[in-house]
């Protein structure tokens, strides 16, 4: 058996006699909602103050937000090409497997499931919790324990939804997407009204006080790009997409342009309503904005921001489970994680696994550091993935690219340079030992690979557990859906 691109499939999949496969249920609206709905989460309601704090001036902060949108769009175009050449689910994992090889792909999935996915889930859940409890603690910070318990409940609720039904998860994604688009529209409209009333003072001398240090720029980008992160969500579930060769590129372009436009206008609104000082000292910009513009209706902003984070977490879960699932299918994770529920057709073991790790990370985690370490790791792997695209463009230009989704080679090279800058910036300017730990952790994946995957030490180690869990969770091996 071979894929459309002529690579042979790994052994194991052919052996499944009558395997299940995930259904192609996601259409263009679902696809746009998955991308935009994961991108718009916690970030736009809190990060603007951190971007401003790092970069120092409103003008420069606006430039950073615009550049982040451009980076996401160019990255998205590169991923559209990757997704059409390699039409399998699994995002970066599968692209690395097909270009850079097994060890790199394993190192990625190892970091993905143990650092990146739980970190992003936990970061979003924590900010969702922050908004849920904010109305009950006006004027003081809520206790950490309360925040973490609420975050844990949010994680568990969404894990359950995702295990129960693909349709329900898609539905939540679409509904919360509509709510957040509406919320951002309200913020934009409120700002526009104030702007036309002549509140333009904050835009005078708007570049005064800009910090031009490498670290300041790096951290500002990390915070801004956190809000845009999720632009690659759809590439994790290509096999569940209807007509992926058309819908993947189309959804990427629609969703990323939509989000960029909304974010830029929202930033203008924040700066119209609040002075840079007020913005920098608020705990959550959206709430301060709500209190100033909506008065006693300000609590609506907390509710909307909480729902926004909820939707983003849903998308994060949905796509994160898929990576685990694809890696297990390729023999890089225990078999049980590649199975799907026999009736519901959801990859429940992989989802449960992601949930457990997220709950563990929740115990010590705090939002700021989660965002910085997450971005460092994520951009490292985006760089490796884009190198894969450059490799394919040079070495295999003949691979079929339906609907001629083919970006000029300078694009992946440009984004690769940006990614390298983003990974190096915080280290060069002020080396912090934590980044070394993260780097060592990423590399330790290679050490796990050698005995367990390459030499297959302890074969059958999980056999009994797999059989037990298979019966208990009612799951069976799933096939590729190409
Ligand atoms: N952009 C989202 C937010 O602002 C975070 C997305 C995290 N990454 C992900 N792949 N789910 O909250």
CSV table of C-alpha atoms and ligand atoms in Angstrom, one decimal:
chain,number,residue,atom,x,y,z
A,1,UNK,CA,0.0,0.0,0.0
A,2,UNK,CA,1.3,3.4,-0.7
A,3,UNK,CA,0.2,7.0,-0.1
A,4,UNK,CA,-0.7,9.4,-2.9
A,5,UNK,CA,2.8,10.7,-2.7
A,6,UNK,CA,4.5,7.4,-3.3
A,7,UNK,CA,5.8,6.8,0.3
A,8,UNK,CA,5.1,3.5,1.7
A,9,UNK,CA,2.9,3.3,4.8
A,10,UNK,CA,4.4,1.9,7.9
A,11,UNK,CA,3.7,-1.7,8.7
A,12,UNK,CA,0.9,-2.5,11.1
A,13,UNK,CA,-1.8,-0.5,9.5
A,14,UNK,CA,-2.2,-3.0,6.7
A,15,UNK,CA,-2.8,-5.7,9.2
A,16,UNK,CA,-6.0,-4.3,10.6
A,17,UNK,CA,-8.6,-6.4,8.9
A,18,UNK,CA,-11.7,-4.2,9.1
A,19,UNK,CA,-10.5,-1.2,11.0
A,20,UNK,CA,-12.6,1.8,11.9
A,21,UNK,CA,-11.7,5.1,10.6
A,22,UNK,CA,-12.6,8.6,11.7
A,23,UNK,CA,-15.2,10.1,9.4
A,24,UNK,CA,-14.9,13.1,7.1
A,25,UNK,CA,-17.4,15.3,9.0
A,26,UNK,CA,-15.7,18.7,9.0
A,27,UNK,CA,-16.9,21.1,6.2
A,28,UNK,CA,-15.7,24.6,5.4
A,29,UNK,CA,-17.6,26.3,8.2
A,30,UNK,CA,-16.4,23.8,10.7
A,31,UNK,CA,-12.9,24.1,9.3
A,32,UNK,CA,-12.8,27.9,9.6
A,33,UNK,CA,-14.3,27.7,13.1
A,34,UNK,CA,-11.6,25.2,14.1
A,35,UNK,CA,-8.8,27.5,13.1
A,36,UNK,CA,-10.2,30.9,14.1
A,37,UNK,CA,-11.9,29.4,17.1
A,38,UNK,CA,-8.6,28.0,18.4
A,39,UNK,CA,-6.7,31.1,17.6
A,40,UNK,CA,-9.1,33.4,19.4
A,41,UNK,CA,-9.0,32.2,22.9
A,42,UNK,CA,-7.5,33.8,25.9
A,43,UNK,CA,-4.8,35.9,24.3
A,44,UNK,CA,-6.6,38.8,22.8
A,45,UNK,CA,-8.3,39.5,26.1
A,46,UNK,CA,-5.0,39.6,28.1
A,47,UNK,CA,-1.9,39.7,25.9
A,48,UNK,CA,-2.2,43.3,24.6
A,49,UNK,CA,-1.0,44.6,27.9
A,50,UNK,CA,2.1,42.2,27.9
A,51,UNK,CA,3.0,43.1,24.4
A,52,UNK,CA,2.8,46.8,25.3
A,53,UNK,CA,4.7,46.2,28.5
A,54,UNK,CA,7.5,44.5,26.6
A,55,UNK,CA,7.8,46.8,23.6
A,56,UNK,CA,7.1,50.1,25.5
A,57,UNK,CA,4.9,52.2,23.1
A,58,UNK,CA,1.4,51.9,21.6
A,59,UNK,CA,2.7,52.4,18.0
A,60,UNK,CA,5.3,49.7,18.2
A,61,UNK,CA,2.8,47.4,19.9
A,62,UNK,CA,0.4,47.8,16.9
A,63,UNK,CA,3.3,47.0,14.5
A,64,UNK,CA,4.0,43.8,16.5
A,65,UNK,CA,0.3,42.7,16.3
A,66,UNK,CA,0.3,43.4,12.5
A,67,UNK,CA,3.6,41.5,12.1
A,68,UNK,CA,2.3,38.6,14.1
A,69,UNK,CA,-0.7,38.4,11.8
A,70,UNK,CA,1.5,38.4,8.8
A,71,UNK,CA,3.7,35.7,10.3
A,72,UNK,CA,0.6,33.5,11.0
A,73,UNK,CA,-0.6,34.0,7.4
A,74,UNK,CA,2.7,33.2,5.8
A,75,UNK,CA,3.1,30.2,8.1
A,76,UNK,CA,-0.5,29.2,7.2
A,77,UNK,CA,0.2,29.3,3.5
A,78,UNK,CA,3.2,27.1,3.9
A,79,UNK,CA,1.1,24.6,6.0
A,80,UNK,CA,-1.6,24.7,3.3
A,81,UNK,CA,1.0,23.4,0.8
A,82,UNK,CA,2.3,20.8,3.3
A,83,UNK,CA,-1.2,19.6,4.0
A,84,UNK,CA,-2.0,19.1,0.4
A,85,UNK,CA,1.2,17.2,-0.4
A,86,UNK,CA,0.9,15.1,2.7
A,87,UNK,CA,-2.8,14.6,3.2
A,88,UNK,CA,-2.6,12.8,6.5
A,89,UNK,CA,-3.7,14.0,9.9
A,90,UNK,CA,-1.1,14.7,12.6
A,91,UNK,CA,0.3,18.2,11.6
A,92,UNK,CA,4.0,18.8,12.3
A,93,UNK,CA,4.4,15.1,13.4
A,94,UNK,CA,3.4,13.6,10.1
A,95,UNK,CA,5.3,16.2,8.1
A,96,UNK,CA,8.5,15.6,10.1
A,97,UNK,CA,8.0,11.9,9.8
A,98,UNK,CA,7.8,12.1,6.0
A,99,UNK,CA,10.6,14.6,5.6
A,100,UNK,CA,13.1,14.6,8.5
A,101,UNK,CA,12.6,11.0,9.6
A,102,UNK,CA,11.5,8.9,12.5
A,103,UNK,CA,13.8,10.2,15.3
A,104,UNK,CA,12.9,13.9,14.7
A,105,UNK,CA,9.2,13.0,14.5
A,106,UNK,CA,9.4,11.1,17.7
A,107,UNK,CA,11.3,13.9,19.5
A,108,UNK,CA,8.5,16.2,18.3
A,109,UNK,CA,5.6,14.0,19.5
A,110,UNK,CA,7.4,13.4,22.8
A,111,UNK,CA,7.6,17.2,23.5
A,112,UNK,CA,4.2,17.8,22.0
A,113,UNK,CA,2.4,15.5,24.4
A,114,UNK,CA,4.5,16.2,27.4
A,115,UNK,CA,5.1,20.0,27.1
A,116,UNK,CA,3.3,21.8,24.3
A,117,UNK,CA,-0.2,20.4,24.3
A,118,UNK,CA,-0.6,20.2,28.1
A,119,UNK,CA,1.0,23.7,28.4
A,120,UNK,CA,-1.4,25.3,25.9
A,121,UNK,CA,-4.4,23.5,27.3
A,122,UNK,CA,-3.4,24.5,30.8
A,123,UNK,CA,-2.7,28.1,29.9
A,124,UNK,CA,-6.0,28.5,28.2
A,125,UNK,CA,-7.9,26.7,31.0
A,126,UNK,CA,-6.2,28.9,33.6
A,127,UNK,CA,-7.3,32.1,31.8
A,128,UNK,CA,-10.8,30.7,31.3
A,129,UNK,CA,-10.9,30.1,35.1
A,130,UNK,CA,-9.7,33.6,35.7
A,131,UNK,CA,-12.6,35.1,33.8
A,132,UNK,CA,-15.2,32.7,35.4
A,133,UNK,CA,-14.2,33.6,38.9
A,134,UNK,CA,-13.4,37.3,38.2
A,135,UNK,CA,-17.0,38.6,38.9
A,136,UNK,CA,-16.9,36.9,42.4
A,137,UNK,CA,-13.6,38.5,43.4
A,138,UNK,CA,-13.9,42.1,42.2
A,139,UNK,CA,-11.1,44.2,43.6
A,140,UNK,CA,-8.9,41.3,44.7
A,141,UNK,CA,-7.0,38.4,43.2
A,142,UNK,CA,-8.7,35.1,43.4
A,143,UNK,CA,-7.0,32.3,45.4
A,144,UNK,CA,-4.7,30.0,43.3
A,145,UNK,CA,-6.5,26.9,44.5
A,146,UNK,CA,-9.9,28.2,43.3
A,147,UNK,CA,-8.4,29.1,40.0
A,148,UNK,CA,-6.8,25.7,39.5
A,149,UNK,CA,-9.9,23.8,40.6
A,150,UNK,CA,-12.1,25.7,38.1
A,151,UNK,CA,-9.5,25.1,35.4
A,152,UNK,CA,-9.5,21.4,36.1
A,153,UNK,CA,-13.3,21.2,35.8
A,154,UNK,CA,-13.1,23.0,32.5
A,155,UNK,CA,-10.5,20.6,31.2
A,156,UNK,CA,-12.5,17.6,32.3
A,157,UNK,CA,-15.7,18.8,30.9
A,158,UNK,CA,-14.2,19.4,27.5
A,159,UNK,CA,-12.3,16.1,27.5
A,160,UNK,CA,-15.7,14.4,28.1
A,161,UNK,CA,-17.4,16.3,25.2
A,162,UNK,CA,-14.6,15.3,22.9
A,163,UNK,CA,-14.7,11.7,23.9
A,164,UNK,CA,-18.5,11.6,23.4
A,165,UNK,CA,-18.9,13.0,19.9
A,166,UNK,CA,-17.1,14.7,17.1
A,167,UNK,CA,-20.3,16.4,16.1
A,168,UNK,CA,-20.9,17.9,19.6
A,169,UNK,CA,-17.3,19.1,19.7
A,170,UNK,CA,-17.6,20.7,16.2
A,171,UNK,CA,-20.9,22.2,17.4
A,172,UNK,CA,-19.3,23.8,20.4
A,173,UNK,CA,-16.5,25.1,18.2
A,174,UNK,CA,-19.0,26.8,15.9
A,175,UNK,CA,-21.2,28.3,18.6
A,176,UNK,CA,-18.3,29.7,20.7
A,177,UNK,CA,-16.7,31.0,17.5
A,178,UNK,CA,-19.9,33.0,16.8
A,179,UNK,CA,-19.9,34.3,20.4
A,180,UNK,CA,-16.3,35.5,20.2
A,181,UNK,CA,-16.7,37.1,16.9
A,182,UNK,CA,-19.6,39.0,18.4
A,183,UNK,CA,-17.6,40.0,21.5
A,184,UNK,CA,-14.7,41.3,19.4
A,185,UNK,CA,-17.2,43.2,17.2
A,186,UNK,CA,-18.7,44.8,20.4
A,187,UNK,CA,-15.2,45.9,21.5
A,188,UNK,CA,-14.4,47.2,18.1
A,189,UNK,CA,-17.7,49.1,17.8
A,190,UNK,CA,-17.3,50.6,21.3
A,191,UNK,CA,-13.8,51.8,20.4
A,192,UNK,CA,-15.0,53.2,17.1
A,193,UNK,CA,-17.7,55.3,18.8
A,194,UNK,CA,-15.2,56.7,21.3
A,195,UNK,CA,-12.7,57.3,18.5
A,196,UNK,CA,-15.2,59.3,16.5
A,197,UNK,CA,-16.0,61.3,19.6
A,198,UNK,CA,-12.4,62.5,19.4
A,199,UNK,CA,-10.6,60.2,21.9
A,200,UNK,CA,-7.4,60.2,20.0
A,201,UNK,CA,-4.9,61.4,22.6
A,202,UNK,CA,-3.3,58.0,23.1
A,203,UNK,CA,-2.3,57.9,19.4
A,204,UNK,CA,-0.1,61.0,19.6
A,205,UNK,CA,3.6,60.4,19.7
A,206,UNK,CA,2.7,56.8,19.6
A,207,UNK,CA,6.3,55.5,19.1
A,208,UNK,CA,7.7,57.3,22.2
A,209,UNK,CA,9.4,55.0,24.6
A,210,UNK,CA,9.8,52.0,22.2
A,211,UNK,CA,12.2,49.4,23.6
A,212,UNK,CA,14.4,48.1,20.8
A,213,UNK,CA,16.3,45.4,22.6
A,214,UNK,CA,16.3,41.9,21.1
A,215,UNK,CA,14.7,40.4,24.2
A,216,UNK,CA,12.0,43.0,24.4
A,217,UNK,CA,11.0,42.3,20.8
A,218,UNK,CA,11.3,38.6,21.3
A,219,UNK,CA,9.0,38.6,24.3
A,220,UNK,CA,6.5,41.0,22.7
A,221,UNK,CA,6.3,38.5,19.7
A,222,UNK,CA,5.9,35.6,22.1
A,223,UNK,CA,2.9,37.2,23.7
A,224,UNK,CA,1.4,38.4,20.4
A,225,UNK,CA,2.0,35.1,18.7
A,226,UNK,CA,0.3,33.3,21.6
A,227,UNK,CA,-2.9,35.0,20.6
A,228,UNK,CA,-2.4,33.9,17.0
A,229,UNK,CA,-1.3,30.4,17.9
A,230,UNK,CA,-3.7,27.7,16.6
A,231,UNK,CA,-3.4,28.8,12.9
A,232,UNK,CA,-2.1,25.3,12.3
A,233,UNK,CA,-5.0,23.5,14.0
A,234,UNK,CA,-6.7,22.2,10.8
A,235,UNK,CA,-3.5,20.4,9.7
A,236,UNK,CA,-3.9,18.0,12.7
A,237,UNK,CA,-7.2,16.7,11.4
A,238,UNK,CA,-6.8,16.7,7.6
A,239,UNK,CA,-8.3,13.2,7.4
A,240,UNK,CA,-11.5,14.3,8.9
A,241,UNK,CA,-11.9,17.2,6.5
A,242,UNK,CA,-14.3,17.0,3.6
A,243,UNK,CA,-12.4,17.8,0.3
A,244,UNK,CA,-9.2,18.7,2.2
A,245,UNK,CA,-7.3,19.8,-1.0
A,246,UNK,CA,-9.8,22.6,-1.4
A,247,UNK,CA,-11.0,23.3,2.1
A,248,UNK,CA,-7.6,23.3,3.9
A,249,UNK,CA,-6.1,26.2,2.0
A,250,UNK,CA,-9.4,28.1,1.8
A,251,UNK,CA,-10.1,27.7,5.5
A,252,UNK,CA,-6.5,28.8,6.4
A,253,UNK,CA,-6.7,32.0,4.4
A,254,UNK,CA,-10.2,32.9,5.5
A,255,UNK,CA,-9.6,32.2,9.2
A,256,UNK,CA,-6.2,33.9,9.5
A,257,UNK,CA,-7.3,37.0,7.7
A,258,UNK,CA,-10.4,37.3,9.8
A,259,UNK,CA,-8.5,36.9,13.0
A,260,UNK,CA,-5.8,39.4,12.0
A,261,UNK,CA,-8.4,42.0,11.1
A,262,UNK,CA,-10.3,41.5,14.3
A,263,UNK,CA,-7.2,41.6,16.5
A,264,UNK,CA,-5.9,44.9,14.9
A,265,UNK,CA,-9.2,46.7,15.3
A,266,UNK,CA,-9.6,45.4,18.9
A,267,UNK,CA,-6.1,46.8,19.7
A,268,UNK,CA,-7.1,50.2,18.4
A,269,UNK,CA,-10.2,50.0,20.5
A,270,UNK,CA,-8.3,49.1,23.7
A,271,UNK,CA,-5.9,52.1,23.1
A,272,UNK,CA,-8.8,54.5,22.4
A,273,UNK,CA,-10.5,53.6,25.6
A,274,UNK,CA,-7.5,53.2,27.9
A,275,UNK,CA,-4.3,55.1,28.3
A,276,UNK,CA,-1.1,53.0,27.8
A,277,UNK,CA,-0.6,53.2,31.6
A,278,UNK,CA,-4.1,51.9,32.4
A,279,UNK,CA,-3.6,49.1,29.8
A,280,UNK,CA,-0.4,48.0,31.3
A,281,UNK,CA,-1.6,47.9,34.9
A,282,UNK,CA,-4.9,46.2,34.3
A,283,UNK,CA,-5.2,42.5,35.3
A,284,UNK,CA,-7.2,41.6,32.2
A,285,UNK,CA,-7.6,44.2,29.5
A,286,UNK,CA,-11.0,43.0,28.3
A,287,UNK,CA,-12.5,43.4,31.8
A,288,UNK,CA,-11.0,46.9,32.3
A,289,UNK,CA,-12.4,47.8,28.9
A,290,UNK,CA,-15.8,46.4,29.8
A,291,UNK,CA,-15.9,48.3,33.1
A,292,UNK,CA,-15.0,51.6,31.4
A,293,UNK,CA,-17.3,51.3,28.4
A,294,UNK,CA,-20.2,49.1,29.5
A,295,UNK,CA,-20.3,50.2,33.1
A,296,UNK,CA,-22.5,47.9,35.2
A,297,UNK,CA,-22.7,45.5,32.2
A,298,UNK,CA,-19.0,45.1,32.3
A,299,UNK,CA,-19.4,41.5,33.7
A,300,UNK,CA,-20.6,40.5,30.2
A,301,UNK,CA,-17.0,40.8,29.0
A,302,UNK,CA,-15.8,38.3,31.6
A,303,UNK,CA,-18.4,35.8,30.6
A,304,UNK,CA,-17.6,36.3,26.9
A,305,UNK,CA,-13.9,36.0,27.5
A,306,UNK,CA,-14.4,32.8,29.5
A,307,UNK,CA,-16.5,31.3,26.7
A,308,UNK,CA,-13.9,32.3,24.2
A,309,UNK,CA,-11.2,30.5,26.1
A,310,UNK,CA,-13.6,27.5,26.5
A,311,UNK,CA,-13.9,27.3,22.7
A,312,UNK,CA,-10.2,27.6,22.1
A,313,UNK,CA,-9.6,24.8,24.6
A,314,UNK,CA,-12.1,22.7,22.8
A,315,UNK,CA,-10.2,23.1,19.5
A,316,UNK,CA,-6.9,22.4,21.3
A,317,UNK,CA,-8.3,19.2,22.7
A,318,UNK,CA,-9.8,18.1,19.5
A,319,UNK,CA,-6.6,18.6,17.5
A,320,UNK,CA,-4.1,17.5,20.2
A,321,UNK,CA,-5.8,14.1,20.6
A,322,UNK,CA,-5.4,13.6,16.8
A,323,UNK,CA,-1.6,14.0,17.0
A,324,UNK,CA,-1.3,11.4,19.8
A,325,UNK,CA,-3.5,9.1,17.8
A,326,UNK,CA,-1.6,9.4,14.5
A,327,UNK,CA,1.8,8.9,16.3
A,328,UNK,CA,0.4,5.7,18.0
A,329,UNK,CA,-0.8,4.5,14.6
A,330,UNK,CA,2.8,4.9,13.3
A,331,UNK,CA,4.2,2.9,16.2
A,332,UNK,CA,5.6,5.8,18.2
A,333,UNK,CA,3.1,5.7,21.1
A,334,UNK,CA,1.5,2.7,22.8
A,335,UNK,CA,-1.1,1.0,20.6
A,336,UNK,CA,-4.0,1.8,22.8
A,337,UNK,CA,-3.6,5.5,21.9
A,338,UNK,CA,-4.3,4.9,18.2
A,339,UNK,CA,-7.7,3.3,18.8
A,340,UNK,CA,-11.1,4.9,18.4
A,341,UNK,CA,-14.4,4.2,20.1
A,342,UNK,CA,-16.3,1.5,18.2
A,343,UNK,CA,-19.6,3.5,18.1
A,344,UNK,CA,-18.7,7.1,18.7
A,345,UNK,CA,-15.6,7.0,16.4
A,346,UNK,CA,-13.7,9.4,18.7
A,347,UNK,CA,-10.1,8.8,19.6
A,348,UNK,CA,-10.9,8.6,23.3
A,349,UNK,CA,-7.8,6.9,24.7
A,350,UNK,CA,-5.6,9.6,23.2
A,351,UNK,CA,-7.9,12.3,24.5
A,352,UNK,CA,-7.9,10.8,28.0
A,353,UNK,CA,-4.1,10.7,27.9
A,354,UNK,CA,-3.8,14.4,26.9
A,355,UNK,CA,-6.3,15.2,29.7
A,356,UNK,CA,-4.3,13.4,32.4
A,357,UNK,CA,-1.0,15.2,31.5
A,358,UNK,CA,-2.8,18.6,31.3
A,359,UNK,CA,-4.1,18.1,34.8
A,360,UNK,CA,-0.6,17.2,36.0
A,361,UNK,CA,0.9,20.4,34.4
A,362,UNK,CA,-1.9,22.4,35.9
A,363,UNK,CA,-0.6,21.8,39.4
A,364,UNK,CA,2.6,23.9,39.2
A,365,UNK,CA,1.8,26.0,36.1
A,366,UNK,CA,1.3,29.8,35.9
A,367,UNK,CA,0.1,31.6,32.7
A,368,UNK,CA,3.0,33.9,31.9
A,369,UNK,CA,5.8,31.3,32.0
A,370,UNK,CA,3.6,28.7,30.3
A,371,UNK,CA,3.2,31.1,27.4
A,372,UNK,CA,6.9,31.8,27.1
A,373,UNK,CA,8.1,28.2,27.3
A,374,UNK,CA,5.3,27.1,25.1
A,375,UNK,CA,6.2,29.6,22.4
A,376,UNK,CA,9.9,28.7,22.6
A,377,UNK,CA,9.2,25.0,22.0
A,378,UNK,CA,6.5,25.6,19.4
A,379,UNK,CA,8.6,27.8,17.2
A,380,UNK,CA,11.5,25.4,17.4
A,381,UNK,CA,9.3,22.8,15.9
A,382,UNK,CA,7.7,25.1,13.4
A,383,UNK,CA,11.3,25.8,12.2
A,384,UNK,CA,12.0,22.1,11.7
A,385,UNK,CA,8.6,21.6,9.9
A,386,UNK,CA,9.3,24.5,7.5
A,387,UNK,CA,12.8,23.1,6.8
A,388,UNK,CA,10.9,20.0,5.7
A,389,UNK,CA,8.8,22.0,3.2
A,390,UNK,CA,12.0,23.7,1.8
A,391,UNK,CA,13.5,20.2,1.4
A,392,UNK,CA,10.4,18.9,-0.4
A,393,UNK,CA,10.4,21.9,-2.7
A,394,UNK,CA,14.0,21.4,-3.7
A,395,UNK,CA,14.2,17.6,-3.8
A,396,UNK,CA,10.7,16.6,-4.8
A,397,UNK,CA,9.2,19.4,-6.9
A,398,UNK,CA,7.2,16.8,-8.9
A,399,UNK,CA,5.0,15.8,-6.0
A,400,UNK,CA,1.3,16.4,-6.8
A,401,UNK,CA,-0.1,19.7,-5.4
A,402,UNK,CA,-3.8,19.7,-6.1
A,403,UNK,CA,-5.3,23.0,-7.0
A,404,UNK,CA,-1.7,24.2,-7.4
A,405,UNK,CA,-1.2,25.2,-3.7
A,406,UNK,CA,2.4,26.0,-4.1
A,407,UNK,CA,4.1,28.9,-2.3
A,408,UNK,CA,7.3,30.5,-3.6
A,409,UNK,CA,10.3,29.0,-1.7
A,410,UNK,CA,11.2,32.4,-0.2
A,411,UNK,CA,8.2,32.1,2.0
A,412,UNK,CA,9.1,29.1,4.0
A,413,UNK,CA,12.7,30.5,4.1
A,414,UNK,CA,11.5,33.8,5.5
A,415,UNK,CA,9.3,32.2,8.2
A,416,UNK,CA,12.2,29.8,9.0
A,417,UNK,CA,14.4,32.9,9.7
A,418,UNK,CA,11.6,34.4,11.9
A,419,UNK,CA,11.3,31.1,13.8
A,420,UNK,CA,15.1,31.0,14.3
A,421,UNK,CA,15.0,34.6,15.6
A,422,UNK,CA,12.1,33.7,17.9
A,423,UNK,CA,13.9,30.7,19.4
A,424,UNK,CA,17.2,32.5,19.9
A,425,UNK,CA,16.0,36.0,20.9
A,426,UNK,CA,15.2,35.3,24.6
A,427,UNK,CA,18.3,33.2,24.9
A,428,UNK,CA,20.8,35.6,23.3
A,429,UNK,CA,19.7,38.7,25.2
A,430,UNK,CA,19.4,37.4,28.7
A,431,UNK,CA,20.1,33.7,28.9
A,432,UNK,CA,17.8,32.1,31.5
A,433,UNK,CA,18.6,28.6,32.8
A,434,UNK,CA,14.9,27.5,32.2
A,435,UNK,CA,15.3,27.6,28.4
A,436,UNK,CA,18.2,25.3,28.7
A,437,UNK,CA,16.1,22.8,30.7
A,438,UNK,CA,13.3,23.0,28.1
A,439,UNK,CA,15.9,22.4,25.3
A,440,UNK,CA,17.4,19.4,27.2
A,441,UNK,CA,13.9,18.1,27.7
A,442,UNK,CA,13.1,18.3,24.0
A,443,UNK,CA,16.4,16.5,23.2
A,444,UNK,CA,15.7,13.8,25.8
A,445,UNK,CA,13.1,12.5,23.5
A,446,UNK,CA,15.9,11.1,21.4
A,447,UNK,CA,17.2,9.1,24.4
A,448,UNK,CA,13.8,7.6,24.9
A,449,UNK,CA,13.6,6.7,21.2
A,450,UNK,CA,16.7,4.5,21.1
A,451,UNK,CA,15.7,1.8,23.6
A,452,UNK,CA,11.9,1.8,23.3
A,453,UNK,CA,11.2,2.5,19.6
A,454,UNK,CA,14.4,1.7,17.7
A,455,UNK,CA,15.5,-1.4,19.6
A,456,UNK,CA,11.9,-2.2,20.8
A,457,UNK,CA,13.1,-3.2,24.2
A,458,UNK,CA,10.3,-4.6,26.4
A,459,UNK,CA,8.1,-5.7,23.5
A,460,UNK,CA,4.6,-6.6,24.6
A,461,UNK,CA,5.2,-4.6,27.8
A,462,UNK,CA,1.7,-3.0,27.3
A,463,UNK,CA,-0.1,-6.0,25.8
A,464,UNK,CA,-2.1,-6.9,28.9
A,465,UNK,CA,-2.9,-3.3,29.8
A,466,UNK,CA,-3.9,-2.7,26.1
A,467,UNK,CA,-6.3,-5.6,26.1
A,468,UNK,CA,-7.9,-4.5,29.3
A,469,UNK,CA,-8.2,-0.9,28.3
A,470,UNK,CA,-9.6,-1.9,24.9
A,471,UNK,CA,-12.4,-3.8,26.5
A,472,UNK,CA,-13.0,-1.2,29.2
A,473,UNK,CA,-13.1,1.8,26.8
A,474,UNK,CA,-14.7,-0.1,23.9
A,475,UNK,CA,-12.1,1.0,21.4
A,476,UNK,CA,-10.6,-0.7,18.4
A,477,UNK,CA,-7.7,0.1,16.0
A,478,UNK,CA,-8.5,2.8,13.4
A,479,UNK,CA,-7.4,3.0,9.8
A,480,UNK,CA,-6.0,5.8,7.8
A,481,UNK,CA,-8.6,7.8,6.1
A,482,UNK,CA,-7.1,9.0,2.8
B,1,LIG,N1,-4.4,31.5,20.6
B,1,LIG,C1,-4.9,30.9,21.7
B,1,LIG,C2,-5.2,31.9,22.8
B,1,LIG,O1,-5.1,33.1,22.5
B,1,LIG,C3,-4.0,29.9,22.3
B,1,LIG,C4,-3.7,28.7,21.4
B,1,LIG,C5,-2.8,27.7,22.0
B,1,LIG,N2,-2.3,26.8,21.0
B,1,LIG,C6,-3.0,25.8,20.5
B,1,LIG,N3,-2.5,25.2,19.5
B,1,LIG,N4,-4.1,25.5,20.9
B,1,LIG,O2,-5.6,31.5,23.8
